mmCIF file of C-alpha atoms in Angstrom:
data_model
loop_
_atom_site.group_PDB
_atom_site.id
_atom_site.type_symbol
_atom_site.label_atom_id
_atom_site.label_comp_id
_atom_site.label_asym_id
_atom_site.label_seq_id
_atom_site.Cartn_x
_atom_site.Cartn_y
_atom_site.Cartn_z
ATOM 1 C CA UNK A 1 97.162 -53.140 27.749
ATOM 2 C CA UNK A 2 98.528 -52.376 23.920
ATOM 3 C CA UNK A 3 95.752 -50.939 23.226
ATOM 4 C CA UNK A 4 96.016 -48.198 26.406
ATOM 5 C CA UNK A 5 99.744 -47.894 25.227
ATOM 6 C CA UNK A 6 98.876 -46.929 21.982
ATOM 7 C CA UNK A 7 96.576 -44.236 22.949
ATOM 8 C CA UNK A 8 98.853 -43.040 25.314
ATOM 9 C CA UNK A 9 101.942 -42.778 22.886
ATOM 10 C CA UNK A 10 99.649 -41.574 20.166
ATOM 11 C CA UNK A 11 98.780 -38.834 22.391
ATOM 12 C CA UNK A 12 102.948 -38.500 23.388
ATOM 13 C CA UNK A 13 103.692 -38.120 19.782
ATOM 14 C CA UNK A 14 101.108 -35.518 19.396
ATOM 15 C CA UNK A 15 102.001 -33.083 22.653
ATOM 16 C CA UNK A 16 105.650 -33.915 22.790
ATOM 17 C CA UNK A 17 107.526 -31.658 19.025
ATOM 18 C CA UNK A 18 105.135 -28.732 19.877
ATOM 19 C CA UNK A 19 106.326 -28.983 23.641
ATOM 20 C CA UNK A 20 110.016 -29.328 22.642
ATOM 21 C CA UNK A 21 109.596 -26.527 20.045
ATOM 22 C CA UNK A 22 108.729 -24.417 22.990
ATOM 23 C CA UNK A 23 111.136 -25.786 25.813
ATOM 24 C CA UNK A 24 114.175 -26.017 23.401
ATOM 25 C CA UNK A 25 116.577 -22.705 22.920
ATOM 26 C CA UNK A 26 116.933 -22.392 18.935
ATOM 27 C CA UNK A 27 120.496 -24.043 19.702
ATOM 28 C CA UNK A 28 119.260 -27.252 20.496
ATOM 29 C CA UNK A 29 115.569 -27.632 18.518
ATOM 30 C CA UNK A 30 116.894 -29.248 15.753
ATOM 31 C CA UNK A 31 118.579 -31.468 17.402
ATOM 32 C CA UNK A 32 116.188 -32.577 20.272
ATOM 33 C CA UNK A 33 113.608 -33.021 17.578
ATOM 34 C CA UNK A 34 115.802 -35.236 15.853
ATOM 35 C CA UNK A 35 116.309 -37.274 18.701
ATOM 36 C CA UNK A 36 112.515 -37.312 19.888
ATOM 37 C CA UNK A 37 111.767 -38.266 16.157
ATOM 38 C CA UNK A 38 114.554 -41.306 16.153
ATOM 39 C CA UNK A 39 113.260 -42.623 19.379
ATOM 40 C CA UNK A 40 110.072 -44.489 18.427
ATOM 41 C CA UNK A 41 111.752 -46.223 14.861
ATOM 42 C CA UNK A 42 115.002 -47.484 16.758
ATOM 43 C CA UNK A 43 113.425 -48.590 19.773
ATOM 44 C CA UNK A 44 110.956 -50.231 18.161
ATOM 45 C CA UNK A 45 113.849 -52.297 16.547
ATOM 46 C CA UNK A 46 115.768 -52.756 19.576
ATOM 47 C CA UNK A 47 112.499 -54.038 21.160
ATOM 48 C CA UNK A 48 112.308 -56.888 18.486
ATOM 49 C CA UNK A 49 116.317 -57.765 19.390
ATOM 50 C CA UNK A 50 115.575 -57.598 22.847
ATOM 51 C CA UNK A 51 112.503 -59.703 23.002
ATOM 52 C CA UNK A 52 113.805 -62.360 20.541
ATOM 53 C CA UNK A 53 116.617 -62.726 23.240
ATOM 54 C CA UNK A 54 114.574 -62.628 26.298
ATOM 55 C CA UNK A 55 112.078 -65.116 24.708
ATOM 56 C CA UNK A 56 114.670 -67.652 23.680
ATOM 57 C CA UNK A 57 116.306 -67.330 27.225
ATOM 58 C CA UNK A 58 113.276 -67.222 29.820
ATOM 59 C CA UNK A 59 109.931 -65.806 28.130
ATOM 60 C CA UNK A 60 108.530 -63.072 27.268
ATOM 61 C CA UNK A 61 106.818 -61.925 30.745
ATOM 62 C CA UNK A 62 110.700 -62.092 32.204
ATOM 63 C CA UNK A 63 111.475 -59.289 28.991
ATOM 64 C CA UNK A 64 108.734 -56.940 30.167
ATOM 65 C CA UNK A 65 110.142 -57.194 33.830
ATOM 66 C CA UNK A 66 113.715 -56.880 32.683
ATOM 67 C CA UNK A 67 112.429 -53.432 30.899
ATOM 68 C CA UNK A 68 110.499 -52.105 33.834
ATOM 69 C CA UNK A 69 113.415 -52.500 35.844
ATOM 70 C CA UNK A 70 115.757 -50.891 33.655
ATOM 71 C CA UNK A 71 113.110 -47.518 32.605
ATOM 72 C CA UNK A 72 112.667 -47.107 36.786
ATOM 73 C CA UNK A 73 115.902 -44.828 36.705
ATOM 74 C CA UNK A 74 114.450 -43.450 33.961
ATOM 75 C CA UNK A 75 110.949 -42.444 35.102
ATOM 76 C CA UNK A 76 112.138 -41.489 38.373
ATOM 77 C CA UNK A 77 114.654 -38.731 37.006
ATOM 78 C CA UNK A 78 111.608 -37.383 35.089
ATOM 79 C CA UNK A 79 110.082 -35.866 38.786
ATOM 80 C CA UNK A 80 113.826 -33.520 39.100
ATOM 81 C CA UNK A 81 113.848 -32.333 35.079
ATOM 82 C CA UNK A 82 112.231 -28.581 34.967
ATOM 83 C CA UNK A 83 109.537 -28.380 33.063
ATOM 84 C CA UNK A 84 110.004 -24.385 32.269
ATOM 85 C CA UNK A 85 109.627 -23.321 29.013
ATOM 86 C CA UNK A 86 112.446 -21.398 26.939
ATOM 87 C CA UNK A 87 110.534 -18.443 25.914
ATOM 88 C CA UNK A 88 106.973 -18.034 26.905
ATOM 89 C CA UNK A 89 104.794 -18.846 24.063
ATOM 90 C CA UNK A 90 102.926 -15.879 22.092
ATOM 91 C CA UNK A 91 99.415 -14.934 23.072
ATOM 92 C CA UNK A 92 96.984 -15.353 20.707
ATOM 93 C CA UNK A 93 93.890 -14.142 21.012
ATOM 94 C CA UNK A 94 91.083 -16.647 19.770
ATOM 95 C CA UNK A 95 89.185 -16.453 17.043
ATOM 96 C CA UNK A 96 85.415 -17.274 17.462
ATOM 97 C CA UNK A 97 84.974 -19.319 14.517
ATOM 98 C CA UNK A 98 82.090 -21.670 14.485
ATOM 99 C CA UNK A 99 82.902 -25.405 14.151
ATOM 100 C CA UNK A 100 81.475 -26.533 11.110
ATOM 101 C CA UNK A 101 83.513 -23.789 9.189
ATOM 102 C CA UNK A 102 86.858 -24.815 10.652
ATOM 103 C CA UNK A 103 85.993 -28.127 9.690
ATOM 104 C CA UNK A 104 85.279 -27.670 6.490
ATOM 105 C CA UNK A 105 88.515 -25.337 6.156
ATOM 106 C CA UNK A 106 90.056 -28.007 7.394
ATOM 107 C CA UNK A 107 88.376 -30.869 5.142
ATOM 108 C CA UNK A 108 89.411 -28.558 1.988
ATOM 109 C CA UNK A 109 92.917 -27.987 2.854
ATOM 110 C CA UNK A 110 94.713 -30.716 0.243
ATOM 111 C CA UNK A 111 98.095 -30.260 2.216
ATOM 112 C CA UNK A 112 96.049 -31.913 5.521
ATOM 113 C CA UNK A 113 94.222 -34.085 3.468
ATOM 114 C CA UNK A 114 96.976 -35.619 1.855
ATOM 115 C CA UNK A 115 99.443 -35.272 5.070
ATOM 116 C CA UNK A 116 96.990 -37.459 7.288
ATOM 117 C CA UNK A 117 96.140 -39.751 4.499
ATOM 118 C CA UNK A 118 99.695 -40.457 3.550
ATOM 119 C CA UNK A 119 100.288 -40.721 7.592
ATOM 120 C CA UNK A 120 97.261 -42.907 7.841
ATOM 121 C CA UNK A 121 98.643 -45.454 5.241
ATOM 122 C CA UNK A 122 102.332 -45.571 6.879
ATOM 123 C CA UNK A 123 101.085 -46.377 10.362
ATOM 124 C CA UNK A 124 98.594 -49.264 9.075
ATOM 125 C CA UNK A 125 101.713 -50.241 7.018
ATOM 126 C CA UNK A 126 104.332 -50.020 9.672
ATOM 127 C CA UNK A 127 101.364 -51.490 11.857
ATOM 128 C CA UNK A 128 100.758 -55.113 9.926
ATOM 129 C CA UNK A 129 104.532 -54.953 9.301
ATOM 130 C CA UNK A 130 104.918 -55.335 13.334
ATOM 131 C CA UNK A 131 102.342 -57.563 14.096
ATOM 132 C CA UNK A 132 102.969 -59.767 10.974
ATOM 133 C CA UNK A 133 106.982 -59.549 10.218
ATOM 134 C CA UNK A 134 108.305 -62.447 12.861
ATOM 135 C CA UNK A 135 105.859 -64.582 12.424
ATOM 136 C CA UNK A 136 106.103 -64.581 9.315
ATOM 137 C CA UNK A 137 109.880 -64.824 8.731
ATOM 138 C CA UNK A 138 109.059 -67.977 11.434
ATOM 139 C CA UNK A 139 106.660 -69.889 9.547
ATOM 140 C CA UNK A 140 106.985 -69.024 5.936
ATOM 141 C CA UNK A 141 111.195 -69.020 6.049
ATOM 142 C CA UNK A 142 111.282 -71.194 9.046
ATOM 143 C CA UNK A 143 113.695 -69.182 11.428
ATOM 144 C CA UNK A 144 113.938 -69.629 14.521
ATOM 145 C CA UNK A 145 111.815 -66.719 16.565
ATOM 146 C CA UNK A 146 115.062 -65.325 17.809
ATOM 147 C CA UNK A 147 116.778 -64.856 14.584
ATOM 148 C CA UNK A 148 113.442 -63.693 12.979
ATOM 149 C CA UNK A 149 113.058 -61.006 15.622
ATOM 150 C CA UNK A 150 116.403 -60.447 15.254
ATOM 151 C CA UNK A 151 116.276 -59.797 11.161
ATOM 152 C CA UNK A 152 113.008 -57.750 11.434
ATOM 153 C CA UNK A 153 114.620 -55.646 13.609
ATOM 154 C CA UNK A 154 117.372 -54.918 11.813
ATOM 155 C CA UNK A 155 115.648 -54.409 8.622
#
């Protein structure tokens, strides 16, 4: 199941800024950007809060049920929001360039290649840091899972 909710948000974080960029007036891009982009980081540390919480008061399965009941509103309100776009996006026409030389345009542009790389190294970073910070702070520092969720989290 985490691994279908990672492909799924990794595919969300791919769609969505382009998306907003075209949904958003020029008012409000900056700022709905901002607050797609703020989403993942602090929910991700309210998660850790949370579930420290939830696992010190019931366990963890009761956290996940807690959550599903509270994103219901949530999802359900996503069926009345339009899904028009702001300004309908420019037509392009396509360029019939064969694969192997957009590739290799690609593979030669140092801006990508050091954009993914650098992206590629934060989200194995960020990943161990998720899987491994608790427990850690539990068994090395000996805190109690709560508190250790609880620190991670904040840090």
């Amino acid at each position: 199941a985490r691994v279908l909710s990672g492909v799924g948000e990794a595919s969300f974080q791919a769609i969505a800024p382009p998306f907003l960029d075209d949904a958003a007036s020029d008012e409000n891009k900056g700022t709905m950007l901002a607050l797609f982009f703020c989403a993942i980081p602090v929910g991700t540390a309210l998660g850790y809060v949370f579930g420290g919480y939830m696992e010190k008061l019931y366990s963890w399965r009761e956290g996940f049920l807690v959550l599903a009941v509270m994103m219901l509103p949530l999802t359900l309100t996503s069926f009345f929001v339009s899904n028009s776009i702001a300004s309908p996006p420019a037509k392009e026409e396509p360029k019939d360039t064969p694969r192997l030389a957009g590739l290799w345009r690609l593979v030669n542009n140092r801006v990508w290649v050091a954009a993914t790389l650098g992206y590629s190294a934060w989200t194995f970073t960020i990943g161990a840091f998720a899987v491994w910070g608790p427990t850690f702070l539990h068994s090395v520092h000996k805190l109690p899972l709560e508190v250790a969720d609880l620190n991670f989290g904040i840090i």
